PDB file of C-alpha atoms in Angstrom:
ATOM      1  CA  MET J  15     -20.995 -40.057  -0.246  1.00 52.00           C
ATOM      2  CA  GLY J  16     -19.619 -38.511   2.964  1.00 52.00           C
ATOM      3  CA  ALA J  17     -16.099 -39.629   2.094  1.00 48.00           C
ATOM      4  CA  LEU J  18     -16.392 -38.025  -1.332  1.00 43.00           C
ATOM      5  CA  ALA J  19     -17.482 -34.725   0.229  1.00 47.00           C
ATOM      6  CA  GLY J  20     -14.577 -34.911   2.701  1.00 46.00           C
ATOM      7  CA  ILE J  21     -12.060 -35.500  -0.077  1.00 49.00           C
ATOM      8  CA  SER J  22     -13.513 -32.606  -2.063  1.00 46.00           C
ATOM      9  CA  LEU J  23     -13.206 -30.267   0.912  1.00 43.00           C
ATOM     10  CA  ALA J  24      -9.634 -31.375   1.564  1.00 46.00           C
ATOM     11  CA  MET J  25      -8.694 -30.745  -2.076  1.00 47.00           C
ATOM     12  CA  LEU J  26     -10.330 -27.332  -1.973  1.00 45.00           C
ATOM     13  CA  ALA J  27      -8.388 -26.382   1.157  1.00 47.00           C
ATOM     14  CA  VAL J  28      -5.096 -27.408  -0.466  1.00 45.00           C
ATOM     15  CA  ALA J  29      -5.908 -25.465  -3.635  1.00 45.00           C
ATOM     16  CA  GLN J  30      -6.757 -22.342  -1.665  1.00 47.00           C
ATOM     17  CA  SER J  31      -3.652 -22.515   0.510  1.00 45.00           C
ATOM     18  CA  GLY J  32      -1.448 -22.771  -2.575  1.00 46.00           C
ATOM     19  CA  ALA J  33      -2.974 -19.764  -4.268  1.00 49.00           C
ATOM     20  CA  GLN J  34      -1.666 -16.384  -3.205  1.00 57.00           C
ATOM     21  CA  ALA J  35      -4.437 -14.031  -2.159  1.00 67.00           C
ATOM     22  CA  ALA J  36      -4.640 -10.783  -4.110  1.00 80.00           C
ATOM     23  CA  VAL J  37      -3.789  -7.635  -2.200  1.00 85.00           C
ATOM     24  CA  THR J  38      -6.774  -5.338  -1.855  1.00 93.00           C
ATOM     25  CA  ARG J  39      -6.508  -1.619  -2.470  1.00 92.00           C
ATOM     26  CA  SER J  40      -7.149  -1.015   1.213  1.00 92.00           C
ATOM     27  CA  GLU J  41      -4.204  -3.262   2.139  1.00 94.00           C
ATOM     28  CA  TYR J  42      -2.047  -1.522  -0.445  1.00 94.00           C
ATOM     29  CA  CYS J  43      -2.977   1.869   1.066  1.00 95.00           C
ATOM     30  CA  SER J  44      -1.829   0.534   4.415  1.00 94.00           C
ATOM     31  CA  ARG J  45       1.452  -0.833   3.023  1.00 94.00           C
ATOM     32  CA  LEU J  46       2.288   2.398   1.232  1.00 95.00           C
ATOM     33  CA  GLY J  47       1.365   4.431   4.313  1.00 95.00           C
ATOM     34  CA  SER J  48       3.780   2.409   6.421  1.00 94.00           C
ATOM     35  CA  GLN J  49       6.475   2.700   3.792  1.00 94.00           C
ATOM     36  CA  LEU J  50       6.036   6.463   3.634  1.00 94.00           C
ATOM     37  CA  ASP J  51       6.139   6.743   7.435  1.00 94.00           C
ATOM     38  CA  GLY J  52       9.510   5.008   7.421  1.00 92.00           C
ATOM     39  CA  ALA J  53      10.822   7.094   4.552  1.00 90.00           C
ATOM     40  CA  ILE J  54       9.864  10.338   6.266  1.00 90.00           C
ATOM     41  CA  ARG J  55      11.400   9.190   9.577  1.00 88.00           C
ATOM     42  CA  THR J  56      14.715   8.396   7.937  1.00 83.00           C
ATOM     43  CA  LYS J  57      14.438  11.388   5.592  1.00 70.00           C
ATOM     44  CA  ALA J  58      14.566   8.879   2.690  1.00 48.00           C
ATOM     45  CA  GLU J  59      17.957   9.949   1.381  1.00 54.00           C
ATOM     46  CA  PRO J  60      20.721  12.198   2.681  1.00 64.00           C
ATOM     47  CA  GLY J  61      19.880  14.905   0.139  1.00 63.00           C
ATOM     48  CA  ALA J  62      16.204  15.250   1.056  1.00 67.00           C
ATOM     49  CA  SER J  63      15.453  18.869   1.852  1.00 82.00           C
ATOM     50  CA  ALA J  64      13.109  20.150   4.524  1.00 83.00           C
ATOM     51  CA  SER J  65      10.718  21.334   1.814  1.00 88.00           C
ATOM     52  CA  GLN J  66      10.659  17.841   0.266  1.00 89.00           C
ATOM     53  CA  ILE J  67       9.834  16.334   3.657  1.00 90.00           C
ATOM     54  CA  ALA J  68       7.093  18.928   4.252  1.00 91.00           C
ATOM     55  CA  THR J  69       5.604  18.265   0.816  1.00 94.00           C
ATOM     56  CA  ALA J  70       5.732  14.510   1.399  1.00 94.00           C
ATOM     57  CA  GLU J  71       3.957  14.944   4.744  1.00 94.00           C
ATOM     58  CA  ALA J  72       1.238  17.066   3.097  1.00 97.00           C
ATOM     59  CA  LEU J  73       0.792  14.378   0.425  1.00 97.00           C
ATOM     60  CA  GLN J  74       0.656  11.759   3.182  1.00 97.00           C
ATOM     61  CA  ASP J  75      -2.198  13.605   4.885  1.00 97.00           C
ATOM     62  CA  LYS J  76      -4.039  13.821   1.561  1.00 98.00           C
ATOM     63  CA  ALA J  77      -3.472  10.105   0.848  1.00 97.00           C
ATOM     64  CA  ASN J  78      -4.671   9.189   4.346  1.00 96.00           C
ATOM     65  CA  ARG J  79      -7.901  11.081   3.714  1.00 97.00           C
ATOM     66  CA  PHE J  80      -8.405   9.429   0.315  1.00 97.00           C
ATOM     67  CA  CYS J  81      -7.902   5.958   1.756  1.00 96.00           C
ATOM     68  CA  ALA J  82     -10.190   6.685   4.719  1.00 96.00           C
ATOM     69  CA  GLU J  83     -12.895   7.918   2.330  1.00 96.00           C
ATOM     70  CA  ARG J  84     -12.650   4.650   0.355  1.00 95.00           C
ATOM     71  CA  LYS J  85     -10.980   6.430  -2.557  1.00 96.00           C
ATOM     72  CA  GLU J  86      -8.077   4.013  -2.465  1.00 95.00           C
ATOM     73  CA  ALA J  87      -6.937   4.509  -6.074  1.00 95.00           C
ATOM     74  CA  GLN J  88      -6.348   8.211  -5.458  1.00 97.00           C
ATOM     75  CA  GLY J  89      -4.722   7.437  -2.109  1.00 96.00           C
ATOM     76  CA  ILE J  90      -2.366   4.909  -3.680  1.00 95.00           C
ATOM     77  CA  ARG J  91      -1.326   7.391  -6.383  1.00 96.00           C
ATOM     78  CA  THR J  92      -0.786  10.123  -3.789  1.00 97.00           C
ATOM     79  CA  TYR J  93       1.328   7.841  -1.553  1.00 96.00           C
ATOM     80  CA  ALA J  94       3.360   6.787  -4.591  1.00 95.00           C
ATOM     81  CA  ASN J  95       3.967  10.423  -5.567  1.00 96.00           C
ATOM     82  CA  ALA J  96       5.137  11.263  -2.036  1.00 95.00           C
ATOM     83  CA  LEU J  97       7.507   8.296  -2.005  1.00 94.00           C
ATOM     84  CA  LYS J  98       8.921   9.197  -5.422  1.00 93.00           C
ATOM     85  CA  LEU J  99       9.444  12.768  -4.232  1.00 92.00           C
ATOM     86  CA  LEU J 100      11.677  11.353  -1.496  1.00 89.00           C
ATOM     87  CA  GLY J 101      13.513   9.104  -3.941  1.00 88.00           C
ATOM     88  CA  VAL J 102      11.884   5.880  -2.714  1.00 90.00           C
ATOM     89  CA  THR J 103      10.380   3.222  -4.978  1.00 91.00           C
ATOM     90  CA  PRO J 104       6.850   2.293  -3.796  1.00 93.00           C
ATOM     91  CA  VAL J 105       6.320  -1.328  -2.696  1.00 88.00           C
ATOM     92  CA  ASN J 106       5.108  -3.681  -5.401  1.00 82.00           C
ATOM     93  CA  LEU J 107       1.652  -5.268  -5.107  1.00 72.00           C
ATOM     94  CA  ASP J 108       3.109  -8.687  -5.902  1.00 65.00           C
ATOM     95  CA  GLN J 109       5.437  -8.748  -2.899  1.00 57.00           C
TER      96      GLN J 109
END
């Protein structure tokens, strides 16, 4: 009986290690926040104007607040809008 339980646990561990864990909204907020930080630092593209950068930073502040208030869906949308404003494609959840 003990051997059967051990084999079952081993199989479960292998099955779990093979499955990719889903990214939570909180993790996605964090990923997009990091991506936006980098985009703002490098000014995303050579043609980004100062007003675009300022708008992106204001959106970043708003997204940070949403994510901190556990309103991740709104935060994710706001980060994505800021990135698009700078000409950057937001990271994909599946990556």
